Amino acid sequence: MSQNKNYSLLGTIVLISGIVIGAAGTLLYKENRPLNAGKVLESIREAFALEGEITGSWIDYDPIEYTTYNSRPLVYTGGISRKENNQIVHYHFVADIYTGEILNTFEA
């Protein structure tokens, strides 16, 4: 009878360990997954819209290495057009694929 209790306790420990490891793995996977390029573009459009009307935008869905930094992060590149002083001004941007943070913008 004592032997069955030990096996039951061991089985419970193994089950709980599996659940904990699975949950931790899922969280790690979700944090290290690239953001959807469309969502990154949407957040960039919102940021640019604070200073003027957006007339157009685009993003390249294929990430590339950004060679300005030593770490060479993967980035999305894209462009956005905004009305400023009754003229359309075109910008290019570089955004991190994991955070959506804008790493660089420049006027095209």
The first five atom37 places (N, CA, C, CB, O) and aatype in JSON, in Angstrom:
{
  "aatype": [12, 15, 5, 2, 11, 2, 18, 15, 10, 10, 7, 16, 9, 19, 10, 9, 15, 7, 9, 19, 9, 7, 0, 0, 7, 16, 10, 10, 18, 11, 6, 2, 1, 14, 10, 2, 0, 7, 11, 19, 10, 6, 15, 9, 1, 6, 0, 13, 0, 10, 6, 7, 6, 9, 16, 7, 15, 17, 9, 3, 18, 3, 14, 9, 6, 18, 16, 16, 18, 2, 15, 1, 14, 10, 19, 18, 16, 7, 7, 9, 15, 1, 11, 6, 2, 2, 5, 9, 19, 8, 18, 8, 13, 19, 0, 3, 9, 18, 16, 7, 6, 9, 10, 2, 16, 13, 6, 0],
  "atom_mask": [
    [1, 1, 1, 1, 1],
    [1, 1, 1, 1, 1],
    [1, 1, 1, 1, 1],
    [1, 1, 1, 1, 1],
    [1, 1, 1, 1, 1],
    [1, 1, 1, 1, 1],
    [1, 1, 1, 1, 1],
    [1, 1, 1, 1, 1],
    [1, 1, 1, 1, 1],
    [1, 1, 1, 1, 1],
    [1, 1, 1, 0, 1],
    [1, 1, 1, 1, 1],
    [1, 1, 1, 1, 1],
    [1, 1, 1, 1, 1],
    [1, 1, 1, 1, 1],
    [1, 1, 1, 1, 1],
    [1, 1, 1, 1, 1],
    [1, 1, 1, 0, 1],
    [1, 1, 1, 1, 1],
    [1, 1, 1, 1, 1],
    [1, 1, 1, 1, 1],
    [1, 1, 1, 0, 1],
    [1, 1, 1, 1, 1],
    [1, 1, 1, 1, 1],
    [1, 1, 1, 0, 1],
    [1, 1, 1, 1, 1],
    [1, 1, 1, 1, 1],
    [1, 1, 1, 1, 1],
    [1, 1, 1, 1, 1],
    [1, 1, 1, 1, 1],
    [1, 1, 1, 1, 1],
    [1, 1, 1, 1, 1],
    [1, 1, 1, 1, 1],
    [1, 1, 1, 1, 1],
    [1, 1, 1, 1, 1],
    [1, 1, 1, 1, 1],
    [1, 1, 1, 1, 1],
    [1, 1, 1, 0, 1],
    [1, 1, 1, 1, 1],
    [1, 1, 1, 1, 1],
    [1, 1, 1, 1, 1],
    [1, 1, 1, 1, 1],
    [1, 1, 1, 1, 1],
    [1, 1, 1, 1, 1],
    [1, 1, 1, 1, 1],
    [1, 1, 1, 1, 1],
    [1, 1, 1, 1, 1],
    [1, 1, 1, 1, 1],
    [1, 1, 1, 1, 1],
    [1, 1, 1, 1, 1],
    [1, 1, 1, 1, 1],
    [1, 1, 1, 0, 1],
    [1, 1, 1, 1, 1],
    [1, 1, 1, 1, 1],
    [1, 1, 1, 1, 1],
    [1, 1, 1, 0, 1],
    [1, 1, 1, 1, 1],
    [1, 1, 1, 1, 1],
    [1, 1, 1, 1, 1],
    [1, 1, 1, 1, 1],
    [1, 1, 1, 1, 1],
    [1, 1, 1, 1, 1],
    [1, 1, 1, 1, 1],
    [1, 1, 1, 1, 1],
    [1, 1, 1, 1, 1],
    [1, 1, 1, 1, 1],
    [1, 1, 1, 1, 1],
    [1, 1, 1, 1, 1],
    [1, 1, 1, 1, 1],
    [1, 1, 1, 1, 1],
    [1, 1, 1, 1, 1],
    [1, 1, 1, 1, 1],
    [1, 1, 1, 1, 1],
    [1, 1, 1, 1, 1],
    [1, 1, 1, 1, 1],
    [1, 1, 1, 1, 1],
    [1, 1, 1, 1, 1],
    [1, 1, 1, 0, 1],
    [1, 1, 1, 0, 1],
    [1, 1, 1, 1, 1],
    [1, 1, 1, 1, 1],
    [1, 1, 1, 1, 1],
    [1, 1, 1, 1, 1],
    [1, 1, 1, 1, 1],
    [1, 1, 1, 1, 1],
    [1, 1, 1, 1, 1],
    [1, 1, 1, 1, 1],
    [1, 1, 1, 1, 1],
    [1, 1, 1, 1, 1],
    [1, 1, 1, 1, 1],
    [1, 1, 1, 1, 1],
    [1, 1, 1, 1, 1],
    [1, 1, 1, 1, 1],
    [1, 1, 1, 1, 1],
    [1, 1, 1, 1, 1],
    [1, 1, 1, 1, 1],
    [1, 1, 1, 1, 1],
    [1, 1, 1, 1, 1],
    [1, 1, 1, 1, 1],
    [1, 1, 1, 0, 1],
    [1, 1, 1, 1, 1],
    [1, 1, 1, 1, 1],
    [1, 1, 1, 1, 1],
    [1, 1, 1, 1, 1],
    [1, 1, 1, 1, 1],
    [1, 1, 1, 1, 1],
    [1, 1, 1, 1, 1],
    [1, 1, 1, 1, 1]
  ],
  "atom_positions": [
    [[0.82, -1.19, 0.0], [0.0, 0.0, 0.0], [0.87, 1.26, 0.0], [-0.94, -0.01, 1.2], [0.56, 2.23, -0.68]],
    [[1.96, 1.22, 0.76], [2.88, 2.34, 0.84], [3.53, 2.6, -0.51], [3.95, 2.09, 1.91], [3.78, 3.75, -0.88]],
    [[3.81, 1.53, -1.23], [4.42, 1.64, -2.56], [3.51, 2.4, -3.52], [4.73, 0.23, -3.12], [3.99, 3.22, -4.3]],
    [[2.2, 2.13, -3.48], [1.24, 2.82, -4.35], [1.17, 4.31, -4.04], [-0.15, 2.19, -4.21], [1.01, 5.12, -4.95]],
    [[1.29, 4.68, -2.76], [1.26, 6.09, -2.4], [2.48, 6.81, -2.95], [1.2, 6.25, -0.87], [2.39, 7.95, -3.4]],
    [[3.64, 6.13, -2.93], [4.86, 6.74, -3.47], [4.73, 6.96, -4.98], [6.08, 5.85, -3.17], [5.11, 8.01, -5.49]],
    [[4.18, 5.98, -5.68], [4.0, 6.13, -7.12], [2.98, 7.24, -7.42], [3.53, 4.79, -7.74], [3.16, 8.0, -8.37]],
    [[1.94, 7.32, -6.62], [0.93, 8.35, -6.81], [1.53, 9.74, -6.57], [-0.26, 8.11, -5.87], [1.26, 10.67, -7.33]],
    [[2.34, 9.88, -5.52], [3.0, 11.15, -5.23], [3.97, 11.52, -6.34], [3.72, 11.09, -3.88], [4.03, 12.68, -6.76]],
    [[4.75, 10.54, -6.8], [5.7, 10.77, -7.88], [4.98, 11.18, -9.16], [6.55, 9.51, -8.13], [5.44, 12.09, -9.86]],
    [[3.88, 10.53, -9.46], [3.1, 10.88, -10.64], [2.55, 12.29, -10.57], [0.0, 0.0, 0.0], [2.56, 13.02, -11.56]],
    [[2.09, 12.68, -9.4], [1.58, 14.04, -9.2], [2.68, 15.07, -9.39], [0.96, 14.19, -7.81], [2.47, 16.1, -10.02]],
    [[3.85, 14.8, -8.84], [4.99, 15.71, -8.98], [5.4, 15.85, -10.44], [6.19, 15.21, -8.14], [5.66, 16.95, -10.91]],
    [[5.46, 14.74, -11.16], [5.81, 14.78, -12.58], [4.77, 15.56, -13.37], [5.95, 13.34, -13.14], [5.12, 16.34, -14.26]],
    [[3.49, 15.37, -13.07], [2.42, 16.09, -13.76], [2.52, 17.6, -13.51], [1.05, 15.57, -13.3], [2.43, 18.38, -14.45]],
    [[2.69, 17.99, -12.28], [2.79, 19.41, -11.94], [4.04, 20.02, -12.58], [2.82, 19.62, -10.41], [4.0, 21.15, -13.07]],
    [[5.15, 19.29, -12.57], [6.38, 19.79, -13.21], [6.16, 20.0, -14.7], [7.54, 18.8, -12.98], [6.61, 21.0, -15.26]],
    [[5.48, 19.09, -15.33], [5.2, 19.22, -16.76], [4.34, 20.43, -17.07], [0.0, 0.0, 0.0], [4.57, 21.13, -18.05]],
    [[3.36, 20.68, -16.22], [2.49, 21.84, -16.42], [3.28, 23.14, -16.26], [1.3, 21.81, -15.42], [3.14, 24.06, -17.07]],
    [[4.11, 23.21, -15.22], [4.91, 24.41, -14.97], [5.9, 24.65, -16.11], [5.66, 24.29, -13.64], [6.04, 25.78, -16.58]],
    [[6.58, 23.62, -16.55], [7.55, 23.76, -17.65], [6.84, 24.16, -18.94], [8.32, 22.44, -17.86], [7.34, 24.99, -19.69]],
    [[5.69, 23.58, -19.2], [4.92, 23.94, -20.39], [4.47, 25.38, -20.38], [0.0, 0.0, 0.0], [4.55, 26.07, -21.39]],
    [[4.0, 25.85, -19.23], [3.55, 27.24, -19.11], [4.72, 28.2, -19.29], [2.88, 27.48, -17.75], [4.59, 29.22, -19.97]],
    [[5.87, 27.88, -18.69], [7.05, 28.74, -18.83], [7.52, 28.78, -20.28], [8.18, 28.24, -17.92], [7.89, 29.84, -20.79]],
    [[7.51, 27.64, -20.95], [7.9, 27.58, -22.36], [6.98, 28.4, -23.24], [0.0, 0.0, 0.0], [7.44, 29.07, -24.17]],
    [[5.69, 28.35, -22.97], [4.72, 29.13, -23.74], [4.95, 30.62, -23.57], [3.3, 28.77, -23.33], [4.92, 31.36, -24.55]],
    [[5.18, 31.07, -22.34], [5.45, 32.48, -22.09], [6.72, 32.93, -22.78], [5.54, 32.75, -20.59], [6.77, 34.02, -23.36]],
    [[7.76, 32.12, -22.72], [9.02, 32.45, -23.37], [8.84, 32.56, -24.88], [10.1, 31.41, -23.03], [9.38, 33.47, -25.51]],
    [[8.09, 31.64, -25.45], [7.84, 31.67, -26.89], [7.08, 32.93, -27.29], [7.06, 30.42, -27.32], [7.44, 33.57, -28.28]],
    [[6.05, 33.29, -26.54], [5.25, 34.46, -26.88], [6.05, 35.75, -26.79], [4.03, 34.54, -25.98], [5.83, 36.66, -27.58]],
    [[6.97, 35.85, -25.83], [7.77, 37.06, -25.68], [8.83, 37.19, -26.76], [8.43, 37.09, -24.32], [9.26, 38.3, -27.07]],
    [[9.26, 36.09, -27.34], [10.32, 36.13, -28.35], [9.79, 35.96, -29.77], [11.35, 35.06, -28.07], [10.55, 35.64, -30.68]],
    [[8.51, 36.16, -29.94], [7.88, 36.03, -31.25], [7.79, 37.41, -31.9], [6.47, 35.37, -31.14], [7.41, 38.37, -31.24]],
    [[8.14, 37.52, -33.18], [8.04, 38.82, -33.86], [6.61, 39.33, -33.89], [8.6, 38.71, -35.28], [5.66, 38.56, -33.99]],
    [[6.48, 40.65, -33.81], [5.17, 41.28, -33.95], [4.72, 41.23, -35.41], [5.2, 42.73, -33.44], [5.54, 41.18, -36.32]],
    [[3.44, 41.25, -35.61], [2.87, 41.29, -36.94], [3.21, 42.64, -37.57], [1.34, 41.07, -36.91], [3.01, 43.68, -36.95]],
    [[3.73, 42.62, -38.79], [4.14, 43.85, -39.47], [2.98, 44.83, -39.62], [4.72, 43.53, -40.85], [3.18, 46.04, -39.51]],
    [[1.79, 44.33, -39.86], [0.63, 45.21, -39.99], [0.33, 45.96, -38.7], [0.0, 0.0, 0.0], [-0.05, 47.13, -38.74]],
    [[0.51, 45.29, -37.56], [0.27, 45.95, -36.27], [1.36, 46.98, -35.99], [0.22, 44.91, -35.14], [1.08, 48.03, -35.42]],
    [[2.59, 46.68, -36.38], [3.68, 47.64, -36.22], [3.39, 48.89, -37.04], [5.04, 47.01, -36.63], [3.55, 50.01, -36.56]],
    [[2.96, 48.7, -38.28], [2.63, 49.84, -39.14], [1.48, 50.65, -38.55], [2.26, 49.35, -40.55], [1.5, 51.88, -38.6]],
    [[0.49, 49.98, -38.0], [-0.64, 50.67, -37.4], [-0.19, 51.57, -36.23], [-1.69, 49.66, -36.92], [-0.65, 52.71, -36.11]],
    [[0.7, 51.07, -35.4], [1.16, 51.89, -34.27], [2.03, 53.06, -34.74], [1.95, 51.02, -33.27], [1.99, 54.14, -34.15]],
    [[2.81, 52.84, -35.8], [3.62, 53.93, -36.36], [2.73, 54.99, -36.99], [4.63, 53.38, -37.4], [3.0, 56.18, -36.86]],
    [[1.69, 54.56, -37.67], [0.73, 55.51, -38.26], [0.1, 56.37, -37.16], [-0.37, 54.76, -39.06], [-0.06, 57.58, -37.32]],
    [[-0.25, 55.74, -36.03], [-0.85, 56.49, -34.92], [0.13, 57.53, -34.38], [-1.28, 55.53, -33.79], [-0.26, 58.66, -34.08]],
    [[1.41, 57.15, -34.26], [2.42, 58.09, -33.74], [2.62, 59.26, -34.7], [3.75, 57.36, -33.51], [2.72, 60.41, -34.27]],
    [[2.69, 58.98, -35.99], [2.89, 60.04, -36.99], [1.65, 60.92, -37.12], [3.25, 59.43, -38.35], [1.76, 62.11, -37.44]],
    [[0.47, 60.35, -36.89], [-0.78, 61.11, -37.05], [-0.91, 62.2, -35.99], [-1.97, 60.17, -36.98], [-1.72, 63.11, -36.15]],
    [[-0.15, 62.11, -34.91], [-0.21, 63.14, -33.87], [0.27, 64.5, -34.38], [0.63, 62.71, -32.67], [-0.09, 65.54, -33.83]],
    [[1.07, 64.49, -35.44], [1.64, 65.73, -35.95], [1.14, 66.12, -37.33], [3.13, 65.62, -35.99], [1.6, 67.1, -37.91]],
    [[0.2, 65.37, -37.87], [-0.34, 65.72, -39.17], [-1.14, 64.58, -39.78], [0.0, 0.0, 0.0], [-1.06, 63.44, -39.33]],
    [[-1.91, 64.91, -40.8], [-2.75, 63.92, -41.48], [-1.91, 62.95, -42.29], [-3.77, 64.63, -42.4], [-1.04, 63.36, -43.06]],
    [[-2.15, 61.66, -42.11], [-1.44, 60.61, -42.85], [-2.13, 60.44, -44.2], [-1.41, 59.25, -42.05], [-3.35, 60.29, -44.27]],
    [[-1.34, 60.47, -45.26], [-1.92, 60.31, -46.6], [-1.59, 58.95, -47.22], [-1.42, 61.42, -47.52], [-2.21, 58.56, -48.21]],
    [[-0.62, 58.23, -46.65], [-0.29, 56.91, -47.17], [0.79, 56.26, -46.33], [0.0, 0.0, 0.0], [1.52, 56.94, -45.61]],
    [[0.9, 54.93, -46.43], [1.94, 54.22, -45.68], [2.14, 52.84, -46.29], [1.57, 54.11, -44.18], [1.28, 52.32, -47.0]],
    [[3.3, 52.26, -45.98], [3.6, 50.9, -46.45], [4.63, 50.3, -45.49], [4.14, 50.91, -47.93], [5.32, 51.03, -44.77]],
    [[4.73, 48.98, -45.48], [5.73, 48.28, -44.7], [6.13, 47.02, -45.43], [5.21, 47.95, -43.27], [5.3, 46.37, -46.07]],
    [[7.4, 46.67, -45.35], [7.9, 45.43, -45.94], [7.75, 44.33, -44.91], [9.4, 45.58, -46.41], [8.31, 44.43, -43.82]],
    [[6.99, 43.3, -45.22], [6.71, 42.22, -44.27], [7.9, 41.28, -44.05], [5.52, 41.42, -44.76], [7.86, 40.46, -43.14]],
    [[8.94, 41.39, -44.85], [10.13, 40.55, -44.68], [11.16, 41.29, -43.85], [10.73, 40.14, -46.06], [11.69, 42.31, -44.28]],
    [[11.46, 40.78, -42.64], [12.44, 41.47, -41.8], [13.85, 41.36, -42.37], [12.41, 40.91, -40.37], [14.19, 40.39, -43.05]],
    [[14.66, 42.37, -42.08], [16.06, 42.38, -42.5], [16.94, 42.74, -41.3], [16.29, 43.38, -43.68], [16.44, 43.25, -40.3]],
    [[18.24, 42.47, -41.41], [19.17, 42.88, -40.37], [19.48, 44.36, -40.54], [20.48, 42.04, -40.43], [19.72, 44.83, -41.65]],
    [[19.47, 45.08, -39.45], [19.78, 46.51, -39.46], [21.23, 46.66, -39.05], [18.83, 47.32, -38.51], [21.58, 46.41, -37.89]],
    [[22.07, 47.07, -39.97], [23.53, 47.03, -39.76], [24.1, 48.25, -39.04], [24.2, 46.88, -41.07], [25.32, 48.34, -38.9]],
    [[23.28, 49.18, -38.6], [23.8, 50.34, -37.9], [24.31, 49.97, -36.51], [22.73, 51.41, -37.8], [25.28, 50.56, -36.03]],
    [[23.69, 49.01, -35.87], [24.07, 48.6, -34.52], [24.98, 47.38, -34.55], [22.83, 48.3, -33.67], [24.95, 46.6, -35.5]],
    [[25.78, 47.24, -33.51], [26.65, 46.06, -33.4], [25.83, 44.78, -33.24], [27.61, 46.21, -32.22], [26.26, 43.72, -33.69]],
    [[24.66, 44.88, -32.6], [23.85, 43.69, -32.36], [23.08, 43.23, -33.61], [22.87, 43.95, -31.24], [22.58, 42.11, -33.64]],
    [[22.98, 44.08, -34.61], [22.29, 43.77, -35.86], [20.87, 43.22, -35.64], [23.1, 42.76, -36.64], [20.58, 42.08, -35.99]],
    [[19.99, 44.05, -35.07], [18.62, 43.59, -34.82], [17.86, 43.37, -36.12], [17.87, 44.59, -33.95], [18.17, 43.96, -37.15]],
    [[16.86, 42.5, -36.05], [15.96, 42.31, -37.19], [14.92, 43.43, -37.16], [15.28, 40.9, -37.15], [14.39, 43.77, -36.1]],
    [[14.65, 44.0, -38.33], [13.76, 45.15, -38.4], [12.81, 45.03, -39.59], [14.56, 46.45, -38.51], [13.06, 44.31, -40.55]],
    [[11.7, 45.77, -39.47], [10.83, 46.0, -40.6], [11.18, 47.39, -41.14], [9.3, 45.9, -40.2], [11.48, 48.3, -40.37]],
    [[11.15, 47.54, -42.45], [11.34, 48.85, -43.04], [10.03, 49.26, -43.7], [12.51, 48.83, -44.08], [9.23, 48.42, -44.12]],
    [[9.82, 50.55, -43.78], [8.59, 51.03, -44.38], [8.63, 52.51, -44.63], [0.0, 0.0, 0.0], [9.67, 53.15, -44.47]],
    [[7.51, 53.03, -45.03], [7.42, 54.45, -45.32], [6.05, 54.98, -44.94], [0.0, 0.0, 0.0], [5.08, 54.24, -44.83]],
    [[6.02, 56.28, -44.76], [4.77, 56.92, -44.39], [4.76, 58.33, -44.99], [4.59, 56.97, -42.83], [5.8, 58.99, -45.03]],
    [[3.61, 58.76, -45.45], [3.46, 60.1, -46.02], [2.5, 60.88, -45.14], [2.94, 60.03, -47.5], [1.45, 60.38, -44.72]],
    [[2.89, 62.12, -44.88], [2.09, 62.96, -43.99], [1.98, 64.35, -44.57], [2.71, 63.01, -42.57], [2.92, 64.86, -45.19]],
    [[0.82, 64.96, -44.37], [0.6, 66.33, -44.84], [1.18, 67.29, -43.8], [-0.92, 66.61, -45.08], [0.8, 67.27, -42.63]],
    [[2.12, 68.14, -44.27], [2.74, 69.15, -43.41], [2.77, 70.47, -44.17], [4.18, 68.72, -42.97], [3.31, 70.54, -45.28]],
    [[2.2, 71.5, -43.6], [2.14, 72.82, -44.23], [1.59, 72.75, -45.65], [3.53, 73.45, -44.25], [2.14, 73.35, -46.58]],
    [[0.51, 72.02, -45.81], [-0.18, 71.84, -47.09], [0.67, 71.16, -48.15], [-0.65, 73.17, -47.59], [0.4, 71.31, -49.34]],
    [[1.7, 70.44, -47.74], [2.52, 69.64, -48.67], [2.63, 68.22, -48.13], [3.94, 70.28, -48.86], [2.54, 68.0, -46.92]],
    [[2.81, 67.28, -49.03], [2.99, 65.89, -48.63], [4.48, 65.64, -48.42], [2.39, 64.92, -49.71], [5.3, 65.89, -49.31]],
    [[4.83, 65.15, -47.24], [6.23, 64.84, -46.92], [6.32, 63.32, -46.71], [6.72, 65.63, -45.63], [5.51, 62.73, -46.0]],
    [[7.32, 62.7, -47.34], [7.51, 61.26, -47.27], [8.65, 60.93, -46.31], [7.79, 60.68, -48.67], [9.71, 61.55, -46.34]],
    [[8.4, 59.93, -45.45], [9.4, 59.46, -44.49], [9.61, 57.97, -44.67], [8.97, 59.79, -43.05], [8.7, 57.23, -45.05]],
    [[10.82, 57.53, -44.39], [11.12, 56.1, -44.28], [11.39, 55.82, -42.81], [12.35, 55.69, -45.19], [11.89, 56.68, -42.09]],
    [[11.06, 54.62, -42.37], [11.31, 54.25, -40.98], [11.87, 52.84, -40.89], [10.03, 54.36, -40.17], [11.73, 52.03, -41.8]],
    [[12.52, 52.58, -39.76], [13.05, 51.27, -39.43], [12.52, 50.95, -38.04], [14.64, 51.22, -39.49], [12.71, 51.73, -37.11]],
    [[11.83, 49.79, -37.88], [11.22, 49.43, -36.61], [11.64, 48.02, -36.2], [9.68, 49.52, -36.7], [11.69, 47.11, -37.03]],
    [[11.92, 47.85, -34.93], [12.29, 46.54, -34.37], [11.12, 45.58, -34.51], [12.71, 46.68, -32.87], [9.98, 45.95, -34.22]],
    [[11.38, 44.34, -34.95], [10.28, 43.39, -35.19], [9.71, 42.8, -33.9], [10.75, 42.27, -36.08], [8.6, 42.27, -33.91]],
    [[10.45, 42.88, -32.8], [9.98, 42.29, -31.54], [9.25, 43.29, -30.66], [11.14, 41.71, -30.78], [8.34, 42.91, -29.92]],
    [[9.64, 44.56, -30.71], [9.02, 45.57, -29.85], [8.16, 46.56, -30.62], [10.09, 46.32, -29.09], [7.27, 47.19, -30.05]],
    [[8.4, 46.71, -31.91], [7.7, 47.7, -32.72], [8.28, 49.09, -32.56], [0.0, 0.0, 0.0], [7.78, 50.05, -33.15]],
    [[9.34, 49.21, -31.77], [9.97, 50.5, -31.52], [10.62, 51.04, -32.8], [11.01, 50.39, -30.39], [11.29, 50.3, -33.52]],
    [[10.42, 52.33, -33.07], [11.04, 52.97, -34.22], [12.51, 53.2, -33.89], [10.32, 54.31, -34.6], [12.83, 53.9, -32.93]],
    [[13.4, 52.61, -34.68], [14.84, 52.76, -34.46], [15.41, 53.93, -35.23], [15.56, 51.5, -34.84], [16.41, 54.53, -34.81]],
    [[14.79, 54.27, -36.37], [15.31, 55.37, -37.19], [14.2, 55.85, -38.12], [16.58, 54.93, -38.0], [13.4, 55.05, -38.62]],
    [[14.16, 57.13, -38.35], [13.29, 57.72, -39.37], [14.1, 58.76, -40.13], [11.99, 58.36, -38.75], [14.99, 59.4, -39.57]],
    [[13.79, 58.91, -41.38], [14.45, 59.94, -42.19], [13.51, 60.34, -43.32], [15.82, 59.45, -42.75], [12.71, 59.54, -43.8]],
    [[13.65, 61.59, -43.72], [12.82, 62.1, -44.8], [13.31, 61.54, -46.11], [12.84, 63.63, -44.83], [14.51, 61.52, -46.38]],
    [[12.38, 61.1, -46.92], [12.75, 60.48, -48.19], [12.89, 61.51, -49.29], [11.71, 59.45, -48.6], [13.19, 61.17, -50.43]]
  ]
}
